[in-house]
Each structure stands twice: as structure tokens, then as C-alpha cells.
Amino acid sequence: MAKRYTYTLGASTWQFRGLADLLAKATPARSGDRLAGVIAESAEERVVAQMRLAELPLTEFLSEALIPYEQDEVTRLILDTHDKDAFAAISHLTVGDFRNWLLSDHATPESLERLRNGLTPEMVAAVSKLMRNQDLILVAKKCQVTTAFRNTIGLPGHLSTRLQPNHPTDDVSGIAASILDGLLYGNGDAVIGINPATDNVSQTIKLLSLLDDVIQKYDIPTQSCVLTHVTNTLEAIDQGAPVDLVFQSIGGTEATNSSFGFNLATLAEVRDAALSLKRGTVGNNVMYFETGQGSSLSANAHHGIDQQTCEARAYAVARRFDPLLVNTVVGFIGPEYLFDGKEIIRAGLEDHFCGKLLGLPMGCDVCYTNHAEADQNDMDNLLTLLGVAGCTFIMGIPGSDDIMLNYQTTSFHDALYARRVLDLKPAPEFEDWLVRMQIFENGGRYTPSRLLPDRFKAPLKALKRDVGDG
């Protein structure tokens, strides 16, 4: 039976039915928790839950599993891989004490790196529930996570982008036009990644070959990915396809991942297969994961856990496989889970904070669906806040409008804005390539190709010709 937690305030005593209930009631309001029936019934109950959570020793998360150990392989992963030596430095703290320590100057980038493996997702989810947005930004900024494949992702002072050239019919010319457009705006250093409209092995291999031809011919220091199911990628590797990164959407419970058609053993198998190809040049991080608050609830696989804590548990899955990129697709599932711009902004900052604190290279698809109470100004706000917080990468899509997935996100131009206003650069190897191609000038300034002197246009004409021909 789950332990009960009580809190007395004046003449009133509040009771919470176990750790999952306490975490859920302490969570800032969002529509998904209301849909799941786990939300605090009032602002007063939420504050009381946060006060009780602040008193909770961090060790409590090691003695009470939100999902029983015997029933869930994500729980087993979290507890079996917990580093007690790393945890020792903060093992005496409560959740509230931990928040204060994270905000202090004692929590340096070096100390946070040493702490990573001593933290469980539930600990970081809990402390995030006690934080204002500015707290989430400040701590995330101090967390430095660097990964590498053909370039180096996550260095301080850098912001990378996924060039997302989706097409509703997988038309090669349309995809190629978007790739060219994105490259000419300095996008694509995190990955050139296609969501295929037709999701099968043969189409995966066709799109991988297109991407590889462009990357290899022009010696672009980036990596490609077709965001197909992990089993399709494994079969594509068996057939000799040029696979750089392995993609999979992941969740924070075994039941969620089962609904996605994989388990931890599947991820281990495909990661080993990708590593065997030895396609990286400066590193060997070969996995690309996407997550999103509400995915476990939408699969009816949340076990009564609030959606933000479920999301943080997904980061334990990601951490196990040393990914190059992890992307929270924050507003994609819809207003049933994050209702409006305020909830989307809060969720994006929470996810980025939790992922970075756990040692992940966190990016964010700053996005919303057309039936959410949000607009592009909300996304501008979140983009700017994430840039200040040290976000690893964002999306780059023509005109902010993904015409295949039918949602609104960030554009090639938005990446230029964020880099300019926050004095950020692409990955260093990719920036060098942009300068060689005369797309950027030395010093990182973007130069529209129409303004280039004629003698600078030859390599761009060749790139346009070859990519445009598909």
C-alpha cells in the first residue's frame, strides 16, 4: 500500500494518497492532468502539495516507486542504474533544499555534471514543480551537455537546428527544395531529419540515400535521420542503408513504449547496429529521441502519474542510450494535454530543465496545433526563453508550417533571429562549412545569397543544381 502524506495548515489537514498523488497535486495546472483526473482541485490544494513536497527528503524517491519495480522496466532501469556515490553529495537534502542548492552558486556546471547519475527523473520532476519559470531557466543554463557525431552539439554559446524538410507525399523535389532552403539559412547542424509520409523500409532507404548523397557530395558536417520506427531502421541497416542516427519516440512507462512497439532491448539492439557502421567522424552518439508531455496519458499508460513526471521518466530511457539529440515536441499532441500558450511555455521550460539536469542534450520543438489557444507570439516567447536557458537545438521548417504533420513550429528565419539576438552560433564544424560555402561571413553573420558578389555564387549554384535535381 502506498504511503500517505499529510500536511496541516491552520485548522485544516490535507492528505495525499501516495507519492504519485503528491507529485500530481503539486504540478502547475495543465489540461492533461485535468483530463486524467489527477490535478489539484484548487489553487490552495496545489500550494499545500508544493509545501509538503518541499519537505520531502530526496531519499523518499528511492524507497517508493511510482510504478512497482516488478511491473515496469523503466522503473527497474531508474533504480538499477542509480549512482549512489554521485547522489551522496545531496542525499541529506529535501526537495526544497535541493531547489535552493540548485539556484545557489554552489551548483556549478562541474558539480551538476558530477551529480547527473545520482538523480532520478522523479527527483528532478519534483524540484521543477517548486520552481518559477526563471528558476528553470537559470538552472538549465548552468547544465552543459555536449554530444557529437559529424559535428559537436551543445557547446556553450551555440544553438543548433534540425532541418525538417517534410513533404506530404515524400516528393523528392519538394524535400530537396526544403533542404536547400534550410542550408542557405544556416539550418541543419543538429540533423537533417525527415518524417516520412510513407513509413516503410523501402521508403526509409530511399530518403536516407537522398540525404546521404547531399551530405557526402558537399562534405557537410552534419548527420541525417529518417524518423521511421526503430524496427524499420534496424532492417534498413541490415540492407546496407546509410544510417547515421536512429530515431524513436519514447515514453516514461513500459506500457507507453509497448504501445509504440518497442522495449529497452530493442533500443539496445539497434544502437549496437548503428554503432557498428562507424559513420561518425568526431563522435559516436547515434540515437535521436523525441518525447512529449501527454504521450503516456494518450496511450492510457500513465498509471495515474501526472504527465510532466511521466515525461521526466522518459529521459531515463534516453539517458541509457547516450543520444546525440533529445527533442521534446512540446505542443504537438494538442490542447487536451497543454491547453494554451501559457501551459505550452511552462511545459517547454520544465522539459528542458529536467532533461539537462539529467545530462541530456535537450532540444525543443517549439510548436502548437491549430486548435490550441496559442499563436506564433507565444512560440516566439518560448523560443527566446529557451535560447536564454541554453537549449541545445530547435526545429527549422519552411515558414514555420509543417505541411505534412499539420502543425506550427519554428522556421529557418527563427533560428537566425535567436542566434542574432542572443549572440549564438551553429555547431563550430557546421559554421566553418557555412563560411566556406559563403552562406555565412566570418564572424557568423548571415549573408543572403542574392547579395553575394558573383565570384561567391559558384558553389551555391552547384549545390542548388544538384540538390534541386533530387
Short mmCIF file of C-alpha atoms in Angstrom, two decimals:
data_model
loop_
_atom_site.label_atom_id
_atom_site.label_comp_id
_atom_site.label_asym_id
_atom_site.label_seq_id
_atom_site.Cartn_x
_atom_site.Cartn_y
_atom_site.Cartn_z
CA MET A 1 0.00 0.00 0.00
CA ALA A 2 1.31 3.47 -0.92
CA LYS A 3 2.47 5.70 1.88
CA ARG A 4 0.15 8.62 2.68
CA TYR A 5 1.46 12.17 3.05
CA THR A 6 -0.28 14.76 5.20
CA TYR A 7 0.12 18.48 5.75
CA THR A 8 -1.56 20.62 8.39
CA LEU A 9 -2.18 24.28 7.67
CA GLY A 10 -4.08 26.15 10.36
CA ALA A 11 -7.17 24.14 11.25
CA SER A 12 -7.07 22.11 8.04
CA THR A 13 -5.24 18.87 7.39
CA TRP A 14 -4.58 17.76 3.83
CA GLN A 15 -3.88 14.19 2.82
CA PHE A 16 -2.25 12.86 -0.34
CA ARG A 17 -2.60 9.22 -1.37
CA GLY A 18 0.99 8.30 -2.07
CA LEU A 19 3.92 9.89 -3.84
CA ALA A 20 2.27 9.93 -7.26
CA ASP A 21 -0.72 11.83 -5.88
CA LEU A 22 1.51 14.34 -4.09
CA LEU A 23 3.54 14.99 -7.25
CA ALA A 24 0.42 15.37 -9.37
CA LYS A 25 -1.28 17.77 -6.98
CA ALA A 26 1.91 19.90 -6.77
CA THR A 27 2.12 20.29 -10.55
CA PRO A 28 1.25 23.64 -12.15
CA ALA A 29 -2.15 23.35 -13.79
CA ARG A 30 -2.46 21.81 -17.25
CA SER A 31 -5.30 20.29 -19.21
CA GLY A 32 -3.79 16.80 -19.45
CA ASP A 33 -3.73 16.32 -15.69
CA ARG A 34 -7.31 17.58 -15.55
CA LEU A 35 -8.25 15.03 -18.22
CA ALA A 36 -6.51 12.28 -16.24
CA GLY A 37 -8.31 13.27 -13.01
CA VAL A 38 -5.08 13.79 -11.06
CA ILE A 39 -4.98 17.60 -10.91
CA ALA A 40 -5.26 19.60 -7.68
CA GLU A 41 -8.87 20.55 -7.04
CA SER A 42 -7.95 24.14 -6.16
CA ALA A 43 -5.05 26.56 -6.14
CA GLU A 44 -4.99 26.14 -2.36
CA GLU A 45 -4.53 22.37 -2.63
CA ARG A 46 -1.77 22.89 -5.20
CA VAL A 47 0.16 25.22 -2.90
CA VAL A 48 -0.27 22.87 0.06
CA ALA A 49 1.00 19.98 -2.06
CA GLN A 50 4.02 22.04 -3.07
CA MET A 51 4.72 22.90 0.57
CA ARG A 52 4.51 19.23 1.57
CA LEU A 53 6.67 18.24 -1.40
CA ALA A 54 9.30 20.78 -0.37
CA GLU A 55 9.64 18.96 2.99
CA LEU A 56 10.09 15.55 1.38
CA PRO A 57 13.58 14.00 1.67
CA LEU A 58 15.12 13.14 -1.68
CA THR A 59 15.76 9.64 -0.35
CA GLU A 60 11.99 9.07 -0.43
CA PHE A 61 12.20 8.66 -4.21
CA LEU A 62 14.49 5.67 -3.75
CA SER A 63 12.13 3.89 -1.36
CA GLU A 64 8.75 4.38 -3.09
CA ALA A 65 8.47 3.57 -6.79
CA LEU A 66 5.67 5.32 -8.67
CA ILE A 67 5.14 2.12 -10.67
CA PRO A 68 6.07 -1.16 -8.93
CA TYR A 69 9.54 -2.45 -9.76
CA GLU A 70 8.16 -5.83 -10.84
CA GLN A 71 5.68 -4.30 -13.29
CA ASP A 72 7.69 -1.74 -15.23
CA GLU A 73 11.09 -1.95 -16.91
CA VAL A 74 11.52 1.83 -16.85
CA THR A 75 11.24 1.74 -13.06
CA ARG A 76 13.81 -1.06 -12.99
CA LEU A 77 16.11 0.96 -15.24
CA ILE A 78 15.83 4.03 -12.99
CA LEU A 79 16.54 2.19 -9.76
CA ASP A 80 19.13 -0.29 -11.09
CA THR A 81 21.28 2.43 -12.68
CA HIS A 82 21.08 4.93 -9.83
CA ASP A 83 24.58 6.05 -8.80
CA LYS A 84 24.62 6.14 -5.00
CA ASP A 85 28.09 7.69 -4.89
CA ALA A 86 27.02 10.62 -7.08
CA PHE A 87 23.83 11.02 -5.04
CA ALA A 88 25.74 11.14 -1.74
CA ALA A 89 26.52 14.85 -2.15
CA ILE A 90 22.82 15.77 -1.88
CA SER A 91 21.38 12.71 -0.11
CA HIS A 92 20.70 14.73 3.06
CA LEU A 93 18.53 17.31 1.30
CA THR A 94 14.79 17.70 0.98
CA VAL A 95 13.21 18.66 -2.33
CA GLY A 96 13.01 22.27 -1.16
CA ASP A 97 16.63 22.26 -0.04
CA PHE A 98 17.61 20.82 -3.41
CA ARG A 99 15.85 23.68 -5.17
CA ASN A 100 17.74 26.22 -3.08
CA TRP A 101 21.06 24.46 -3.74
CA LEU A 102 20.43 24.35 -7.50
CA LEU A 103 19.79 28.10 -7.53
CA SER A 104 22.90 28.84 -5.48
CA ASP A 105 26.42 29.48 -6.76
CA HIS A 106 27.45 26.13 -5.25
CA ALA A 107 25.66 24.41 -8.14
CA THR A 108 28.33 24.98 -10.78
CA PRO A 109 28.41 23.31 -14.21
CA GLU A 110 31.09 20.97 -12.89
CA SER A 111 29.15 19.96 -9.77
CA LEU A 112 25.96 19.47 -11.78
CA GLU A 113 27.80 17.18 -14.19
CA ARG A 114 29.11 15.06 -11.32
CA LEU A 115 25.59 14.84 -9.90
CA ARG A 116 23.73 13.67 -13.04
CA ASN A 117 23.77 9.92 -12.49
CA GLY A 118 22.79 10.35 -8.86
CA LEU A 119 19.48 11.94 -9.82
CA THR A 120 16.31 10.08 -10.69
CA PRO A 121 13.69 11.55 -13.05
CA GLU A 122 11.23 11.74 -10.17
CA MET A 123 13.65 13.90 -8.16
CA VAL A 124 14.10 16.40 -10.98
CA ALA A 125 10.39 16.42 -11.78
CA ALA A 126 9.65 17.11 -8.12
CA VAL A 127 12.06 20.01 -7.81
CA SER A 128 10.79 21.54 -11.05
CA LYS A 129 7.30 21.74 -9.53
CA LEU A 130 8.66 24.14 -6.89
CA MET A 131 10.29 26.46 -9.42
CA ARG A 132 9.23 29.59 -11.21
CA ASN A 133 9.98 29.86 -14.91
CA GLN A 134 13.07 31.96 -14.23
CA ASP A 135 14.38 29.26 -11.87
CA LEU A 136 14.03 26.64 -14.60
CA ILE A 137 15.94 28.89 -16.99
CA LEU A 138 18.74 29.72 -14.56
CA VAL A 139 19.50 26.12 -13.59
CA ALA A 140 19.21 24.76 -17.13
CA LYS A 141 21.66 27.41 -18.29
CA LYS A 142 24.24 26.01 -15.87
CA CYS A 143 23.86 22.44 -17.21
CA GLN A 144 26.32 21.84 -20.04
CA VAL A 145 25.80 18.71 -22.14
CA THR A 146 27.91 18.09 -25.22
CA THR A 147 27.47 15.31 -27.81
CA ALA A 148 29.00 14.62 -31.21
CA PHE A 149 28.65 12.69 -34.46
CA ARG A 150 29.89 14.66 -37.50
CA ASN A 151 29.85 17.88 -35.54
CA THR A 152 29.78 18.93 -31.91
CA ILE A 153 26.39 19.73 -30.39
CA GLY A 154 25.66 21.64 -27.17
CA LEU A 155 28.75 23.77 -26.68
CA PRO A 156 28.19 26.97 -24.68
CA GLY A 157 27.31 29.90 -26.92
CA HIS A 158 25.86 27.68 -29.66
CA LEU A 159 22.32 26.88 -30.83
CA SER A 160 21.78 24.10 -33.36
CA THR A 161 18.80 23.35 -35.59
CA ARG A 162 17.12 20.32 -37.03
CA LEU A 163 16.37 20.98 -40.70
CA GLN A 164 12.95 19.33 -41.14
CA PRO A 165 12.14 19.08 -44.88
CA ASN A 166 8.90 17.11 -44.62
CA HIS A 167 6.59 16.69 -47.61
CA PRO A 168 3.01 15.32 -47.58
CA THR A 169 3.77 12.86 -50.41
CA ASP A 170 7.51 12.40 -49.80
CA ASP A 171 8.11 14.14 -53.13
CA VAL A 172 11.88 14.13 -53.64
CA SER A 173 11.93 17.51 -55.38
CA GLY A 174 9.90 19.11 -52.60
CA ILE A 175 12.13 17.61 -49.93
CA ALA A 176 15.24 18.70 -51.80
CA ALA A 177 13.94 22.24 -52.17
CA SER A 178 13.37 22.46 -48.42
CA ILE A 179 16.85 21.07 -47.70
CA LEU A 180 18.41 23.68 -49.96
CA ASP A 181 16.31 26.46 -48.44
CA GLY A 182 17.30 25.43 -44.93
CA LEU A 183 21.00 25.14 -45.69
CA LEU A 184 21.01 28.60 -47.25
CA TYR A 185 19.63 29.97 -43.97
CA GLY A 186 22.30 28.19 -41.92
CA ASN A 187 20.00 25.44 -40.63
CA GLY A 188 20.70 21.73 -40.27
CA ASP A 189 23.67 21.30 -37.93
CA ALA A 190 21.77 19.19 -35.37
CA VAL A 191 20.40 16.88 -38.06
CA ILE A 192 18.65 16.89 -41.40
CA GLY A 193 15.67 14.80 -40.35
CA ILE A 194 12.66 13.74 -42.42
CA ASN A 195 9.34 12.47 -41.05
CA PRO A 196 8.32 10.13 -43.87
CA ALA A 197 4.73 10.34 -45.09
CA THR A 198 5.01 6.70 -46.20
CA ASP A 199 6.53 4.77 -43.32
CA ASN A 200 8.11 1.58 -44.59
CA VAL A 201 11.60 0.18 -45.08
CA SER A 202 11.93 0.84 -48.82
CA GLN A 203 10.88 4.48 -48.47
CA THR A 204 13.20 4.87 -45.49
CA ILE A 205 16.14 3.63 -47.56
CA LYS A 206 15.21 5.92 -50.48
CA LEU A 207 15.12 9.01 -48.25
CA LEU A 208 18.28 8.04 -46.39
CA SER A 209 20.09 7.69 -49.71
CA LEU A 210 18.92 11.16 -50.81
CA LEU A 211 20.19 12.72 -47.60
CA ASP A 212 23.47 10.84 -47.69
CA ASP A 213 24.13 11.87 -51.30
CA VAL A 214 23.80 15.55 -50.39
CA ILE A 215 25.85 15.31 -47.20
CA GLN A 216 28.66 13.31 -48.78
CA LYS A 217 28.90 15.23 -52.06
CA TYR A 218 29.18 18.60 -50.34
CA ASP A 219 31.07 17.30 -47.31
CA ILE A 220 28.50 18.83 -44.95
CA PRO A 221 29.50 18.22 -41.32
CA THR A 222 26.06 17.13 -40.18
CA GLN A 223 24.04 13.95 -39.80
CA SER A 224 20.87 12.60 -41.35
CA CYS A 225 17.88 10.77 -39.96
CA VAL A 226 14.61 9.39 -41.28
CA LEU A 227 12.16 9.38 -38.39
CA THR A 228 10.73 5.95 -39.03
CA HIS A 229 10.03 3.24 -36.47
CA VAL A 230 13.13 1.80 -34.85
CA THR A 231 12.47 -1.65 -36.32
CA ASN A 232 12.41 -0.17 -39.84
CA THR A 233 15.76 1.47 -39.19
CA LEU A 234 17.19 -1.84 -37.97
CA GLU A 235 16.06 -3.56 -41.16
CA ALA A 236 17.43 -0.69 -43.25
CA ILE A 237 20.82 -1.16 -41.58
CA ASP A 238 20.65 -4.88 -42.38
CA GLN A 239 20.07 -3.94 -46.03
CA GLY A 240 23.13 -1.68 -46.11
CA ALA A 241 21.37 1.71 -45.91
CA PRO A 242 23.47 4.77 -44.98
CA VAL A 243 22.06 5.23 -41.46
CA ASP A 244 23.56 8.00 -39.35
CA LEU A 245 21.10 8.45 -36.47
CA VAL A 246 18.48 6.03 -35.15
CA PHE A 247 15.17 7.66 -34.24
CA GLN A 248 12.44 6.59 -31.84
CA SER A 249 9.64 8.29 -29.93
CA ILE A 250 9.86 7.19 -26.30
CA GLY A 251 7.74 7.40 -23.17
CA GLY A 252 8.21 7.17 -19.43
CA THR A 253 6.48 3.84 -18.77
CA GLU A 254 6.93 0.34 -20.13
CA ALA A 255 3.30 0.35 -21.24
CA THR A 256 3.82 3.55 -23.24
CA ASN A 257 6.81 2.13 -25.05
CA SER A 258 5.00 -1.15 -25.68
CA SER A 259 2.22 0.85 -27.34
CA PHE A 260 4.94 2.38 -29.54
CA GLY A 261 6.09 -1.13 -30.47
CA PHE A 262 9.45 -1.48 -28.75
CA ASN A 263 11.19 -2.14 -25.45
CA LEU A 264 14.60 -1.34 -23.99
CA ALA A 265 16.14 -4.44 -25.55
CA THR A 266 15.02 -3.22 -28.99
CA LEU A 267 16.79 0.11 -28.45
CA ALA A 268 19.96 -1.63 -27.31
CA GLU A 269 19.96 -3.85 -30.41
CA VAL A 270 19.51 -1.04 -32.90
CA ARG A 271 22.03 1.21 -31.15
CA ASP A 272 24.64 -1.54 -31.40
CA ALA A 273 23.81 -1.94 -35.09
CA ALA A 274 24.21 1.80 -35.74
CA LEU A 275 27.48 1.96 -33.81
CA SER A 276 28.84 -0.91 -35.91
CA LEU A 277 28.57 1.30 -39.04
CA LYS A 278 31.15 3.74 -37.62
CA ARG A 279 29.78 6.66 -39.65
CA GLY A 280 30.55 9.40 -37.11
CA THR A 281 33.70 11.47 -37.60
CA VAL A 282 34.05 13.43 -34.34
CA GLY A 283 31.84 11.32 -32.04
CA ASN A 284 29.66 8.23 -31.78
CA ASN A 285 26.34 9.43 -30.31
CA VAL A 286 23.95 7.70 -32.71
CA MET A 287 20.48 7.97 -31.13
CA TYR A 288 17.78 10.62 -31.63
CA PHE A 289 14.77 10.50 -29.30
CA GLU A 290 11.57 12.51 -29.25
CA THR A 291 9.20 12.87 -26.31
CA GLY A 292 6.20 14.94 -25.32
CA GLN A 293 4.06 15.61 -22.28
CA GLY A 294 0.82 13.67 -22.65
CA SER A 295 2.14 10.71 -24.62
CA SER A 296 1.66 8.24 -21.75
CA LEU A 297 -1.81 9.59 -20.99
CA SER A 298 -2.83 9.40 -24.66
CA ALA A 299 -1.76 5.72 -24.65
CA ASN A 300 -3.67 5.10 -21.39
CA ALA A 301 -0.30 4.06 -19.95
CA HIS A 302 0.32 6.72 -17.28
CA HIS A 303 -0.53 4.64 -14.17
CA GLY A 304 -2.11 7.68 -12.50
CA ILE A 305 1.14 9.69 -12.73
CA ASP A 306 0.99 13.32 -13.82
CA GLN A 307 2.13 13.94 -17.38
CA GLN A 308 5.19 16.01 -16.51
CA THR A 309 6.59 13.31 -14.24
CA CYS A 310 5.89 10.70 -16.93
CA GLU A 311 7.81 12.91 -19.34
CA ALA A 312 10.79 13.13 -17.00
CA ARG A 313 10.81 9.33 -16.70
CA ALA A 314 11.20 9.12 -20.47
CA TYR A 315 14.52 10.91 -20.03
CA ALA A 316 15.82 7.92 -18.06
CA VAL A 317 15.21 5.82 -21.17
CA ALA A 318 17.01 8.37 -23.31
CA ARG A 319 19.95 8.69 -20.92
CA ARG A 320 20.57 4.95 -21.02
CA PHE A 321 21.46 5.09 -24.73
CA ASP A 322 23.76 8.14 -24.93
CA PRO A 323 21.80 10.08 -27.58
CA LEU A 324 23.11 12.82 -29.83
CA LEU A 325 19.75 14.62 -29.57
CA VAL A 326 16.62 14.54 -27.42
CA ASN A 327 13.67 16.63 -28.51
CA THR A 328 10.55 17.45 -26.52
CA VAL A 329 7.80 18.11 -29.07
CA VAL A 330 6.11 20.28 -26.56
CA GLY A 331 2.76 21.38 -28.06
CA PHE A 332 2.28 18.71 -30.72
CA ILE A 333 -0.25 16.39 -29.07
CA GLY A 334 -2.82 19.16 -28.69
CA PRO A 335 -4.86 21.25 -26.24
CA GLU A 336 -6.23 18.17 -24.48
CA TYR A 337 -2.78 17.95 -22.84
CA LEU A 338 -1.44 21.52 -22.97
CA PHE A 339 -4.33 23.88 -23.47
CA ASP A 340 -2.84 27.27 -24.29
CA GLY A 341 0.33 29.27 -24.77
CA LYS A 342 0.90 29.63 -21.04
CA GLU A 343 0.80 25.87 -20.47
CA ILE A 344 3.00 25.15 -23.52
CA ILE A 345 5.63 27.68 -22.42
CA ARG A 346 5.72 26.24 -18.90
CA ALA A 347 5.98 22.67 -20.21
CA GLY A 348 8.78 23.54 -22.61
CA LEU A 349 10.85 25.11 -19.84
CA GLU A 350 10.14 22.17 -17.49
CA ASP A 351 11.15 19.57 -20.07
CA HIS A 352 14.33 21.40 -21.00
CA PHE A 353 15.29 21.83 -17.33
CA CYS A 354 14.62 18.19 -16.40
CA GLY A 355 16.44 16.80 -19.42
CA LYS A 356 19.50 18.98 -19.00
CA LEU A 357 19.71 18.28 -15.26
CA LEU A 358 19.69 14.54 -16.04
CA GLY A 359 22.53 15.04 -18.53
CA LEU A 360 20.67 15.02 -21.85
CA PRO A 361 21.27 17.16 -24.96
CA MET A 362 17.80 18.69 -24.84
CA GLY A 363 16.21 20.43 -27.74
CA CYS A 364 12.65 21.61 -28.12
CA ASP A 365 10.18 21.62 -30.96
CA VAL A 366 8.59 24.95 -30.07
CA CYS A 367 5.20 24.16 -31.52
CA TYR A 368 1.43 24.13 -31.27
CA THR A 369 -1.54 22.75 -33.18
CA ASN A 370 -4.07 24.99 -34.85
CA HIS A 371 -6.85 24.11 -32.38
CA ALA A 372 -4.78 25.14 -29.31
CA GLU A 373 -5.25 28.51 -27.62
CA ALA A 374 -1.79 29.63 -28.74
CA ASP A 375 -0.20 31.57 -31.56
CA GLN A 376 3.20 32.35 -33.02
CA ASN A 377 3.84 35.12 -30.49
CA ASP A 378 3.63 32.51 -27.73
CA MET A 379 6.16 30.45 -29.64
CA ASP A 380 8.44 33.48 -30.05
CA ASN A 381 8.35 33.89 -26.28
CA LEU A 382 9.19 30.24 -25.62
CA LEU A 383 11.91 30.24 -28.28
CA THR A 384 13.56 33.26 -26.68
CA LEU A 385 13.30 31.85 -23.16
CA LEU A 386 14.79 28.52 -24.27
CA GLY A 387 17.60 30.32 -26.04
CA VAL A 388 18.43 32.13 -22.81
CA ALA A 389 18.26 28.79 -20.96
CA GLY A 390 20.88 27.21 -23.21
CA CYS A 391 18.62 24.98 -25.31
CA THR A 392 20.64 22.59 -27.46
CA PHE A 393 18.59 22.78 -30.66
CA ILE A 394 15.28 23.83 -32.19
CA MET A 395 13.41 22.99 -35.39
CA GLY A 396 13.87 24.72 -38.71
CA ILE A 397 10.93 24.37 -41.11
CA PRO A 398 9.92 26.44 -44.16
CA GLY A 399 7.62 29.24 -43.00
CA SER A 400 7.06 27.64 -39.55
CA ASP A 401 4.33 25.45 -41.10
CA ASP A 402 4.89 21.71 -41.42
CA ILE A 403 2.66 20.81 -44.36
CA MET A 404 2.97 17.07 -43.74
CA LEU A 405 2.42 16.89 -39.97
CA ASN A 406 0.00 19.86 -39.95
CA TYR A 407 1.31 21.83 -37.01
CA GLN A 408 3.05 25.16 -36.40
CA THR A 409 6.66 25.33 -35.25
CA THR A 410 9.80 27.42 -35.75
CA SER A 411 11.15 28.49 -39.12
CA PHE A 412 14.57 28.83 -40.70
CA HIS A 413 14.27 32.57 -40.03
CA ASP A 414 13.50 31.99 -36.35
CA ALA A 415 16.88 30.31 -35.90
CA LEU A 416 18.56 33.35 -37.42
CA TYR A 417 16.62 35.57 -35.00
CA ALA A 418 17.58 33.54 -31.94
CA ARG A 419 21.24 33.34 -32.91
CA ARG A 420 21.41 37.05 -33.64
CA VAL A 421 19.60 38.39 -30.59
CA LEU A 422 21.32 36.01 -28.15
CA ASP A 423 24.73 36.01 -29.86
CA LEU A 424 24.67 32.27 -30.54
CA LYS A 425 26.34 30.26 -33.29
CA PRO A 426 25.78 26.94 -35.07
CA ALA A 427 27.95 23.94 -34.26
CA PRO A 428 31.56 25.00 -34.95
CA GLU A 429 32.25 22.45 -37.70
CA PHE A 430 29.00 23.40 -39.44
CA GLU A 431 29.72 27.10 -39.11
CA ASP A 432 33.09 26.58 -40.80
CA TRP A 433 31.27 24.87 -43.67
CA LEU A 434 28.78 27.75 -43.95
CA VAL A 435 31.68 30.18 -44.25
CA ARG A 436 33.40 28.02 -46.89
CA MET A 437 30.16 27.98 -48.87
CA GLN A 438 29.84 31.78 -48.46
CA ILE A 439 26.46 31.34 -46.77
CA PHE A 440 27.85 32.95 -43.60
CA GLU A 441 30.61 35.51 -43.40
CA ASN A 442 33.49 35.15 -40.95
CA GLY A 443 32.12 36.14 -37.55
CA GLY A 444 28.87 34.27 -38.08
CA ARG A 445 26.84 36.91 -39.92
CA TYR A 446 24.30 35.53 -42.38
CA THR A 447 24.67 36.72 -45.99
CA PRO A 448 21.61 36.27 -48.27
CA SER A 449 22.82 34.67 -51.49
CA ARG A 450 21.25 37.42 -53.62
CA LEU A 451 23.65 39.92 -52.00
CA LEU A 452 26.80 37.89 -52.62
CA PRO A 453 29.34 39.05 -55.21
CA ASP A 454 29.19 36.94 -58.35
CA ARG A 455 32.51 35.24 -57.58
CA PHE A 456 31.00 33.77 -54.38
CA LYS A 457 27.99 32.21 -56.10
CA ALA A 458 29.58 29.28 -57.93
CA PRO A 459 29.46 26.74 -55.06
CA LEU A 460 25.89 27.74 -54.24
CA LYS A 461 24.82 27.33 -57.86
CA ALA A 462 26.28 23.84 -57.89
CA LEU A 463 24.52 22.98 -54.65
CA LYS A 464 21.21 24.32 -55.94
CA ARG A 465 21.59 22.40 -59.21
CA ASP A 466 22.44 19.06 -57.64
CA VAL A 467 20.05 19.19 -54.70
CA GLY A 468 17.30 20.68 -56.82
CA ASP A 469 17.61 17.82 -59.30
CA GLY A 470 16.87 15.42 -56.42
#
